[in-house]
XYZ file of N, CA and C in Angstrom:
228
model
N 221.350 117.756 139.263
C 221.546 118.351 139.895
C 220.444 119.968 139.684
N 220.227 119.342 140.983
C 218.902 121.519 141.466
C 219.718 122.517 141.827
N 219.439 123.461 141.323
C 219.690 124.340 141.338
C 218.698 125.006 142.111
N 219.719 125.976 143.849
C 218.546 127.163 144.809
C 217.860 128.037 144.192
N 216.698 128.426 144.053
C 216.237 129.439 143.786
C 216.302 130.698 144.952
N 216.416 131.577 143.875
C 217.265 132.764 145.539
C 215.459 133.438 145.327
N 215.641 133.901 146.585
C 214.441 134.744 146.466
C 215.025 136.735 147.161
N 214.113 136.971 147.029
C 214.478 138.592 146.826
C 212.823 139.708 147.152
N 213.443 140.355 148.127
C 212.645 141.427 148.309
C 211.404 141.772 147.681
N 210.374 142.381 148.015
C 209.764 143.577 146.873
C 210.963 145.222 146.538
N 210.930 145.107 147.588
C 211.717 146.403 148.130
C 213.196 146.280 146.739
N 214.448 144.650 147.165
C 215.121 145.058 146.249
C 214.777 144.489 144.992
N 214.324 144.152 144.601
C 213.656 143.971 143.124
C 213.516 145.594 142.816
N 213.192 145.933 143.499
C 212.026 147.587 143.299
C 213.053 148.649 143.035
N 214.059 148.687 144.578
C 215.500 149.340 144.275
C 215.982 148.596 142.805
N 216.472 147.614 142.400
C 217.296 147.179 141.323
C 216.308 147.219 139.470
N 214.712 148.227 139.668
C 214.027 147.766 138.103
C 214.413 149.590 138.454
N 214.280 149.707 139.943
C 214.773 151.582 139.712
C 216.403 152.390 138.780
N 217.484 151.741 138.678
C 218.175 151.690 138.355
C 218.700 151.436 137.095
N 217.873 150.345 136.302
C 218.088 150.917 134.656
C 216.453 151.445 134.535
N 215.416 152.085 135.049
C 214.272 152.610 134.549
C 214.954 153.633 135.069
N 214.556 154.316 135.870
C 214.744 155.687 136.435
C 216.624 155.945 136.162
N 217.424 154.986 136.662
C 219.392 156.584 136.351
C 219.241 155.931 134.712
N 218.232 155.394 134.668
C 219.794 154.397 132.663
C 220.965 153.365 132.895
N 220.560 152.697 133.657
C 221.583 152.145 133.679
C 221.666 151.243 132.922
N 222.204 150.268 131.881
C 221.444 148.664 131.842
C 221.338 147.164 132.268
N 221.094 146.591 131.343
C 219.957 145.218 132.704
C 221.319 144.772 132.338
N 222.837 144.760 131.254
C 223.437 144.322 131.775
C 225.117 145.087 132.612
N 224.533 145.730 132.540
C 224.713 146.401 134.129
C 224.363 145.855 135.559
N 223.770 146.085 135.258
C 222.800 145.520 136.322
C 223.041 144.447 137.584
N 223.214 143.859 136.154
C 223.087 141.920 136.295
C 224.247 141.932 136.211
N 225.495 142.953 135.718
C 226.576 141.754 135.730
C 227.363 143.259 137.698
N 226.353 144.102 138.008
C 227.556 144.598 139.671
C 226.927 144.284 140.161
N 225.123 143.138 139.941
C 224.821 142.677 141.225
C 224.182 141.530 141.810
N 224.693 140.731 140.132
C 224.749 138.401 140.171
C 223.582 138.335 140.944
N 222.829 138.825 140.128
C 221.971 138.846 139.227
C 221.385 138.138 138.141
N 220.299 138.032 138.410
C 220.581 136.110 136.497
C 219.134 137.594 135.286
N 219.303 137.437 134.815
C 219.395 138.125 133.603
C 217.673 138.039 133.585
N 217.075 136.606 133.793
C 215.811 136.823 132.902
C 215.214 137.561 134.727
N 215.081 137.796 136.175
C 215.048 138.056 137.090
C 214.808 139.771 136.184
N 215.535 140.031 136.620
C 216.091 141.882 136.719
C 214.520 141.771 135.041
N 215.149 141.781 133.794
C 213.969 141.670 132.621
C 212.666 142.295 133.233
N 212.425 141.130 134.367
C 211.018 140.345 134.626
C 210.459 141.743 135.600
N 211.341 142.252 136.320
C 210.988 143.058 136.822
C 210.861 144.702 136.722
N 211.820 144.969 135.673
C 211.725 146.212 134.758
C 209.793 145.918 134.146
N 209.612 145.171 133.629
C 208.550 145.141 133.532
C 207.364 144.932 133.966
N 207.474 144.262 135.578
C 206.818 144.831 136.474
C 206.704 146.557 136.101
N 207.892 146.332 136.883
C 207.532 148.320 136.982
C 207.187 149.315 136.737
N 207.575 149.507 134.397
C 207.234 149.946 133.498
C 205.389 149.293 133.445
N 205.079 147.559 134.111
C 203.517 148.431 134.569
C 202.926 149.154 135.604
N 203.275 148.899 136.358
C 202.858 149.371 137.882
C 203.607 150.786 137.234
N 203.863 151.574 136.725
C 203.920 152.698 136.245
C 203.071 153.466 135.778
N 202.497 152.206 134.951
C 201.661 153.523 134.146
C 199.726 152.777 134.453
N 199.713 152.509 135.521
C 199.069 152.149 136.279
C 197.979 151.258 136.181
N 198.080 149.818 135.422
C 198.741 148.513 135.307
C 199.034 147.473 136.594
N 198.258 146.336 136.378
C 198.072 145.735 137.721
C 200.245 144.582 137.598
N 200.296 145.178 135.840
C 201.864 143.938 135.732
C 200.937 142.925 135.594
N 202.749 141.436 136.274
C 202.505 140.182 136.111
C 203.545 139.730 137.825
N 202.672 139.004 138.118
C 204.013 138.806 139.470
C 203.449 139.283 140.377
N 204.375 139.539 141.560
C 203.789 140.414 142.701
C 203.958 141.651 142.504
N 203.408 142.819 143.265
C 203.314 143.966 143.388
C 204.859 144.338 143.817
N 205.288 145.469 143.153
C 206.465 146.057 143.354
C 206.580 146.719 144.278
N 205.473 148.791 143.187
C 206.085 149.131 144.682
C 204.436 148.944 145.480
N 204.410 149.936 146.118
C 204.224 149.867 147.871
C 201.861 150.984 147.326
N 201.966 151.570 146.241
C 200.954 151.515 145.814
C 200.309 150.021 145.017
N 200.692 149.459 144.250
C 199.744 148.292 143.784
C 199.741 146.693 144.626
N 201.162 146.878 145.387
C 201.017 146.423 146.908
C 199.149 146.039 147.847
N 199.414 147.883 147.390
C 197.997 148.052 148.648
C 196.841 147.713 148.092
N 196.905 148.303 146.818
C 195.960 147.755 145.063
C 195.835 146.070 145.741
N 196.678 145.083 145.828
C 196.027 143.826 145.512
C 196.403 143.511 146.916
N 195.895 143.530 148.100
C 195.641 143.053 148.974
C 194.554 143.406 149.782
N 193.773 145.055 148.334
C 191.867 145.353 149.205
C 191.806 144.354 147.780
N 192.394 144.375 146.726
C 191.444 142.919 145.899
C 190.928 141.864 146.726
N 192.554 141.527 147.708
C 192.416 139.831 148.244
C 191.680 140.505 149.219
N 190.999 141.322 150.196
C 190.252 141.621 151.348
C 189.030 141.099 150.505
N 188.374 142.071 149.648
C 187.046 142.467 148.805
C 186.436 140.650 148.557
């Protein structure tokens, strides 16, 4: 049995991460309300926090600033 992996846009991931970090919602609440996997939300929150601290973080960038930095690194 194969499960299909869902793809989410960076804007959606950023909004979900902001719900946890900036609005103070719990990960459990966001997972339940949005129907998203817990692991994904935890990963997006870690990524967002890293980017807020000025680090590249892991995975694809969420914020526009980090997306631009990544693009410039690729071009360089």
